[in-house]
Amino acid sequence: MQKKNILWIMTDQHRFDGLSCMGGLSGLTPHLDALAADGIVFENCYTPSPVCGPARTALKSGRFPAACGAVKNWVPSHSPDWLPERLQKVGYHTGMAGKLHICPCEENYGFDWKVLSDAPYSVYANDDKHSKYIEWLREKWNGKDPVPLFDKDESSYDNDFYHFCAGSGFRTVEEHETGWTTNQFFRYLEERDKQKPFFFFLSYFGPH
C-alpha cells in the first residue's frame, strides 16, 4: 500500500479556543475549521509539560520529558529514536521549518531537510544565532540587523505589557515569520526526494 504524505502543523502557545471550531470567535480560523470538520478533533488533550522545550521533546520522542533529559528549556535532550528517524527507516523523506526548540539545535533529529527558526531574539539563549529567518531578514534589509528590534520588544514585559504582546510593528506583512515559514514548506516540496513519501513538521513561532 502506498504510504501517505504527512504534514504536521504546529503553532506555539495559544489556547484551545483560539480556533473557531473549539469555541473561539466565529469565522476566525476557517481553514483550520475545515481541517477539523474533515478529520478528528481531540478535545481532551494534556501537555506532558507546561514548558516549551520539554513538551516539544516529548512529542518528538514519544517519551516523557524527564526520560529525555529535557527538564527545562535549553538543556540537551536525548532519545534512542526520534519520530523523524523512525519515519526515515520506513522510507519517508523528512523535513521541518520553523520552531523546533530541542537542544542542541545543531542536531538534525532525523530531518533530511531542516530550516530552523526557534526565536528571533537573543535575550534568553541566543536563539537568533541559529535562525535562518533572521539570516533571510538581514539579507532583505541589506545587512541591517533586526535582532535589537526583536530584543526590545521581548524585553518590554515588565514596563509595557501591551508592547510585549503586540510588538512594535517594525515588519511588513511580507517580512513576517509566519509567511516565511510557510514559504519554506513550499520550497521543500520543490527540493525534496519526490521518489519517497514525505513527513514535514511545519512549526510556527506565533502566536507565542
mmCIF file of C-alpha atoms in Angstrom:
data_model
loop_
_atom_site.group_PDB
_atom_site.id
_atom_site.type_symbol
_atom_site.label_atom_id
_atom_site.label_comp_id
_atom_site.label_asym_id
_atom_site.label_seq_id
_atom_site.Cartn_x
_atom_site.Cartn_y
_atom_site.Cartn_z
ATOM 1 C CA MET A 1 0.000 0.000 0.000
ATOM 2 C CA GLN A 2 1.316 3.456 -0.896
ATOM 3 C CA LYS A 3 2.397 5.470 2.134
ATOM 4 C CA LYS A 4 0.591 8.728 2.844
ATOM 5 C CA ASN A 5 2.374 12.059 2.982
ATOM 6 C CA ILE A 6 2.299 13.525 6.498
ATOM 7 C CA LEU A 7 2.124 17.250 7.249
ATOM 8 C CA TRP A 8 2.304 18.156 10.947
ATOM 9 C CA ILE A 9 1.282 21.783 11.540
ATOM 10 C CA MET A 10 2.113 23.201 14.958
ATOM 11 C CA THR A 11 1.551 26.651 16.438
ATOM 12 C CA ASP A 12 3.038 27.986 19.626
ATOM 13 C CA GLN A 13 1.211 28.824 22.838
ATOM 14 C CA HIS A 14 -2.390 29.500 22.046
ATOM 15 C CA ARG A 15 -5.498 28.464 23.954
ATOM 16 C CA PHE A 16 -7.716 25.719 22.607
ATOM 17 C CA ASP A 17 -10.461 28.257 21.918
ATOM 18 C CA GLY A 18 -8.151 30.180 19.623
ATOM 19 C CA LEU A 19 -9.873 28.042 16.978
ATOM 20 C CA SER A 20 -13.411 28.913 15.950
ATOM 21 C CA CYS A 21 -14.335 25.230 15.868
ATOM 22 C CA MET A 22 -13.340 24.935 19.535
ATOM 23 C CA GLY A 23 -15.487 27.785 20.793
ATOM 24 C CA GLY A 24 -13.469 30.788 19.659
ATOM 25 C CA LEU A 25 -14.713 33.760 17.679
ATOM 26 C CA SER A 26 -16.780 32.689 14.685
ATOM 27 C CA GLY A 27 -15.028 32.797 11.321
ATOM 28 C CA LEU A 28 -11.588 33.472 12.790
ATOM 29 C CA THR A 29 -9.883 30.250 11.582
ATOM 30 C CA PRO A 30 -11.814 28.996 8.526
ATOM 31 C CA HIS A 31 -9.057 26.799 7.059
ATOM 32 C CA LEU A 32 -8.275 25.067 10.334
ATOM 33 C CA ASP A 33 -12.005 24.671 10.955
ATOM 34 C CA ALA A 34 -12.285 22.920 7.580
ATOM 35 C CA LEU A 35 -9.473 20.547 8.530
ATOM 36 C CA ALA A 36 -11.237 19.817 11.817
ATOM 37 C CA ALA A 37 -14.549 19.164 10.076
ATOM 38 C CA ASP A 38 -12.888 16.661 7.738
ATOM 39 C CA GLY A 39 -10.755 14.995 10.399
ATOM 40 C CA ILE A 40 -10.604 14.152 14.072
ATOM 41 C CA VAL A 41 -10.570 16.716 16.875
ATOM 42 C CA PHE A 42 -9.104 15.661 20.202
ATOM 43 C CA GLU A 43 -10.997 17.677 22.793
ATOM 44 C CA ASN A 44 -9.291 16.419 25.962
ATOM 45 C CA CYS A 45 -5.534 16.571 25.454
ATOM 46 C CA TYR A 46 -2.944 17.462 28.052
ATOM 47 C CA THR A 47 0.631 18.563 27.506
ATOM 48 C CA PRO A 48 3.387 16.428 29.035
ATOM 49 C CA SER A 49 4.996 19.669 30.252
ATOM 50 C CA PRO A 50 3.917 23.323 30.594
ATOM 51 C CA VAL A 51 7.400 24.332 29.391
ATOM 52 C CA CYS A 52 8.042 24.648 25.659
ATOM 53 C CA GLY A 53 11.264 22.684 25.097
ATOM 54 C CA PRO A 54 10.342 19.684 27.262
ATOM 55 C CA ALA A 55 6.867 19.478 25.714
ATOM 56 C CA ARG A 56 8.281 19.514 22.189
ATOM 57 C CA THR A 57 10.922 16.950 23.111
ATOM 58 C CA ALA A 58 8.199 14.626 24.390
ATOM 59 C CA LEU A 59 6.198 14.997 21.187
ATOM 60 C CA LYS A 60 9.199 14.157 19.008
ATOM 61 C CA SER A 61 10.437 11.264 21.158
ATOM 62 C CA GLY A 62 7.225 9.654 22.420
ATOM 63 C CA ARG A 63 8.698 9.756 25.916
ATOM 64 C CA PHE A 64 8.139 11.883 28.991
ATOM 65 C CA PRO A 65 10.479 14.897 29.149
ATOM 66 C CA ALA A 66 12.477 13.616 32.125
ATOM 67 C CA ALA A 67 13.259 10.405 30.214
ATOM 68 C CA CYS A 68 14.911 12.563 27.538
ATOM 69 C CA GLY A 69 16.790 14.835 29.935
ATOM 70 C CA ALA A 70 14.575 17.760 28.916
ATOM 71 C CA VAL A 71 13.575 19.064 32.348
ATOM 72 C CA LYS A 72 13.689 22.713 31.244
ATOM 73 C CA ASN A 73 14.384 24.838 28.164
ATOM 74 C CA TRP A 74 17.844 24.932 26.566
ATOM 75 C CA VAL A 75 19.199 21.747 28.116
ATOM 76 C CA PRO A 76 20.495 18.871 25.961
ATOM 77 C CA SER A 77 17.919 16.233 25.077
ATOM 78 C CA HIS A 78 18.402 12.637 24.031
ATOM 79 C CA SER A 79 16.254 9.862 22.639
ATOM 80 C CA PRO A 80 17.144 6.437 21.200
ATOM 81 C CA ASP A 81 14.960 7.226 18.200
ATOM 82 C CA TRP A 82 13.226 10.463 17.295
ATOM 83 C CA LEU A 83 9.960 10.384 15.344
ATOM 84 C CA PRO A 84 11.553 11.607 12.067
ATOM 85 C CA GLU A 85 14.221 8.909 12.414
ATOM 86 C CA ARG A 86 11.549 6.236 12.750
ATOM 87 C CA LEU A 87 9.843 7.549 9.643
ATOM 88 C CA GLN A 88 13.132 7.620 7.727
ATOM 89 C CA LYS A 89 13.557 3.913 8.484
ATOM 90 C CA VAL A 90 10.244 3.105 6.792
ATOM 91 C CA GLY A 91 11.004 5.119 3.661
ATOM 92 C CA TYR A 92 9.966 8.704 4.369
ATOM 93 C CA HIS A 93 11.839 11.824 3.347
ATOM 94 C CA THR A 94 11.663 14.153 6.344
ATOM 95 C CA GLY A 95 11.742 17.926 6.670
ATOM 96 C CA MET A 96 10.921 20.765 9.012
ATOM 97 C CA ALA A 97 10.707 24.550 9.027
ATOM 98 C CA GLY A 98 10.276 26.979 11.888
ATOM 99 C CA LYS A 99 10.407 26.326 15.606
ATOM 100 C CA LEU A 100 11.867 23.040 16.843
ATOM 101 C CA HIS A 101 13.197 24.146 20.253
ATOM 102 C CA ILE A 102 15.024 20.921 21.048
ATOM 103 C CA CYS A 103 18.580 21.268 22.333
ATOM 104 C CA PRO A 104 21.192 21.148 20.940
ATOM 105 C CA CYS A 105 19.653 22.800 17.897
ATOM 106 C CA GLU A 106 22.581 21.846 15.624
ATOM 107 C CA GLU A 107 21.496 18.178 15.601
ATOM 108 C CA ASN A 108 19.275 17.010 12.745
ATOM 109 C CA TYR A 109 16.967 14.754 14.860
ATOM 110 C CA GLY A 110 16.191 12.657 11.809
ATOM 111 C CA PHE A 111 15.288 15.517 9.477
ATOM 112 C CA ASP A 112 16.718 15.239 5.958
ATOM 113 C CA TRP A 113 15.823 18.894 5.336
ATOM 114 C CA LYS A 114 15.838 21.407 8.205
ATOM 115 C CA VAL A 115 15.324 25.177 8.235
ATOM 116 C CA LEU A 116 15.348 26.381 11.825
ATOM 117 C CA SER A 117 13.855 29.477 13.411
ATOM 118 C CA ASP A 118 13.416 28.864 17.129
ATOM 119 C CA ALA A 119 13.209 32.555 18.093
ATOM 120 C CA PRO A 120 14.214 35.893 16.519
ATOM 121 C CA TYR A 121 15.653 37.459 19.691
ATOM 122 C CA SER A 122 18.789 36.974 21.800
ATOM 123 C CA VAL A 123 17.538 37.898 25.284
ATOM 124 C CA TYR A 124 17.364 34.327 26.620
ATOM 125 C CA ALA A 125 19.649 31.908 24.828
ATOM 126 C CA ASN A 126 20.877 33.479 21.572
ATOM 127 C CA ASP A 127 18.311 31.555 19.528
ATOM 128 C CA ASP A 128 18.766 34.153 16.790
ATOM 129 C CA LYS A 129 22.266 32.786 16.077
ATOM 130 C CA HIS A 130 20.740 29.661 14.522
ATOM 131 C CA SER A 131 17.727 31.321 12.860
ATOM 132 C CA LYS A 132 17.506 31.048 9.091
ATOM 133 C CA TYR A 133 14.650 33.543 9.284
ATOM 134 C CA ILE A 134 16.970 36.150 10.813
ATOM 135 C CA GLU A 135 19.540 35.454 8.076
ATOM 136 C CA TRP A 136 16.814 35.984 5.461
ATOM 137 C CA LEU A 137 15.592 39.204 7.079
ATOM 138 C CA ARG A 138 19.119 40.632 7.300
ATOM 139 C CA GLU A 139 19.600 39.937 3.612
ATOM 140 C CA LYS A 140 16.244 41.519 2.800
ATOM 141 C CA TRP A 141 17.208 44.582 4.858
ATOM 142 C CA ASN A 142 20.591 44.882 3.098
ATOM 143 C CA GLY A 143 22.594 43.881 6.152
ATOM 144 C CA LYS A 144 20.623 45.784 8.804
ATOM 145 C CA ASP A 145 20.295 43.639 11.935
ATOM 146 C CA PRO A 146 16.693 43.105 13.129
ATOM 147 C CA VAL A 147 17.699 41.329 16.371
ATOM 148 C CA PRO A 148 17.933 44.530 18.506
ATOM 149 C CA LEU A 149 14.360 45.372 17.479
ATOM 150 C CA PHE A 150 13.140 41.908 18.459
ATOM 151 C CA ASP A 151 15.115 42.156 21.707
ATOM 152 C CA LYS A 152 13.496 45.488 22.561
ATOM 153 C CA ASP A 153 10.003 44.049 22.070
ATOM 154 C CA GLU A 154 10.769 40.902 24.059
ATOM 155 C CA SER A 155 12.353 42.883 26.915
ATOM 156 C CA SER A 156 9.324 45.144 27.428
ATOM 157 C CA TYR A 157 7.400 42.635 29.588
ATOM 158 C CA ASP A 158 7.932 44.442 32.904
ATOM 159 C CA ASN A 159 7.317 48.024 31.796
ATOM 160 C CA ASP A 160 4.904 47.753 28.844
ATOM 161 C CA PHE A 161 2.909 44.545 28.676
ATOM 162 C CA TYR A 162 0.898 45.675 25.627
ATOM 163 C CA HIS A 163 4.147 46.318 23.758
ATOM 164 C CA PHE A 164 5.398 42.884 24.837
ATOM 165 C CA CYS A 165 2.254 41.171 23.480
ATOM 166 C CA ALA A 166 1.668 43.199 20.318
ATOM 167 C CA GLY A 167 5.218 44.149 19.360
ATOM 168 C CA SER A 168 6.210 47.400 17.728
ATOM 169 C CA GLY A 169 5.139 46.529 14.192
ATOM 170 C CA PHE A 170 8.505 47.111 12.541
ATOM 171 C CA ARG A 171 7.950 44.376 9.921
ATOM 172 C CA THR A 172 5.703 44.406 6.888
ATOM 173 C CA VAL A 173 3.272 41.538 6.371
ATOM 174 C CA GLU A 174 5.621 40.106 3.736
ATOM 175 C CA GLU A 175 8.505 40.185 6.233
ATOM 176 C CA HIS A 176 6.672 38.356 8.988
ATOM 177 C CA GLU A 177 7.939 34.986 10.177
ATOM 178 C CA THR A 178 4.601 33.256 9.609
ATOM 179 C CA GLY A 179 4.680 33.776 5.852
ATOM 180 C CA TRP A 180 8.383 32.980 5.703
ATOM 181 C CA THR A 181 7.833 29.643 7.473
ATOM 182 C CA THR A 182 5.025 28.685 5.096
ATOM 183 C CA ASN A 183 7.213 29.553 2.107
ATOM 184 C CA GLN A 184 9.915 27.207 3.403
ATOM 185 C CA PHE A 185 7.427 24.344 3.159
ATOM 186 C CA PHE A 186 6.706 25.245 -0.464
ATOM 187 C CA ARG A 187 10.468 25.314 -1.112
ATOM 188 C CA TYR A 188 10.791 21.892 0.500
ATOM 189 C CA LEU A 189 8.137 20.461 -1.817
ATOM 190 C CA GLU A 190 10.301 21.516 -4.758
ATOM 191 C CA GLU A 191 13.613 20.280 -3.334
ATOM 192 C CA ARG A 192 12.621 17.021 -1.598
ATOM 193 C CA ASP A 193 13.213 13.492 -2.861
ATOM 194 C CA LYS A 194 9.992 13.013 -4.814
ATOM 195 C CA GLN A 195 10.541 9.269 -5.030
ATOM 196 C CA LYS A 196 9.613 8.999 -1.351
ATOM 197 C CA PRO A 197 6.558 9.987 0.688
ATOM 198 C CA PHE A 198 7.241 12.980 2.893
ATOM 199 C CA PHE A 199 6.878 13.852 6.550
ATOM 200 C CA PHE A 200 7.061 17.585 7.184
ATOM 201 C CA PHE A 201 6.929 19.424 10.501
ATOM 202 C CA LEU A 202 5.588 22.941 9.792
ATOM 203 C CA SER A 203 6.083 24.762 13.063
ATOM 204 C CA TYR A 204 5.042 28.389 13.541
ATOM 205 C CA PHE A 205 6.606 30.653 16.153
ATOM 206 C CA GLY A 206 3.307 32.506 16.582
ATOM 207 C CA PRO A 207 1.159 33.390 18.299
ATOM 208 C CA HIS A 208 3.659 32.765 21.140
#
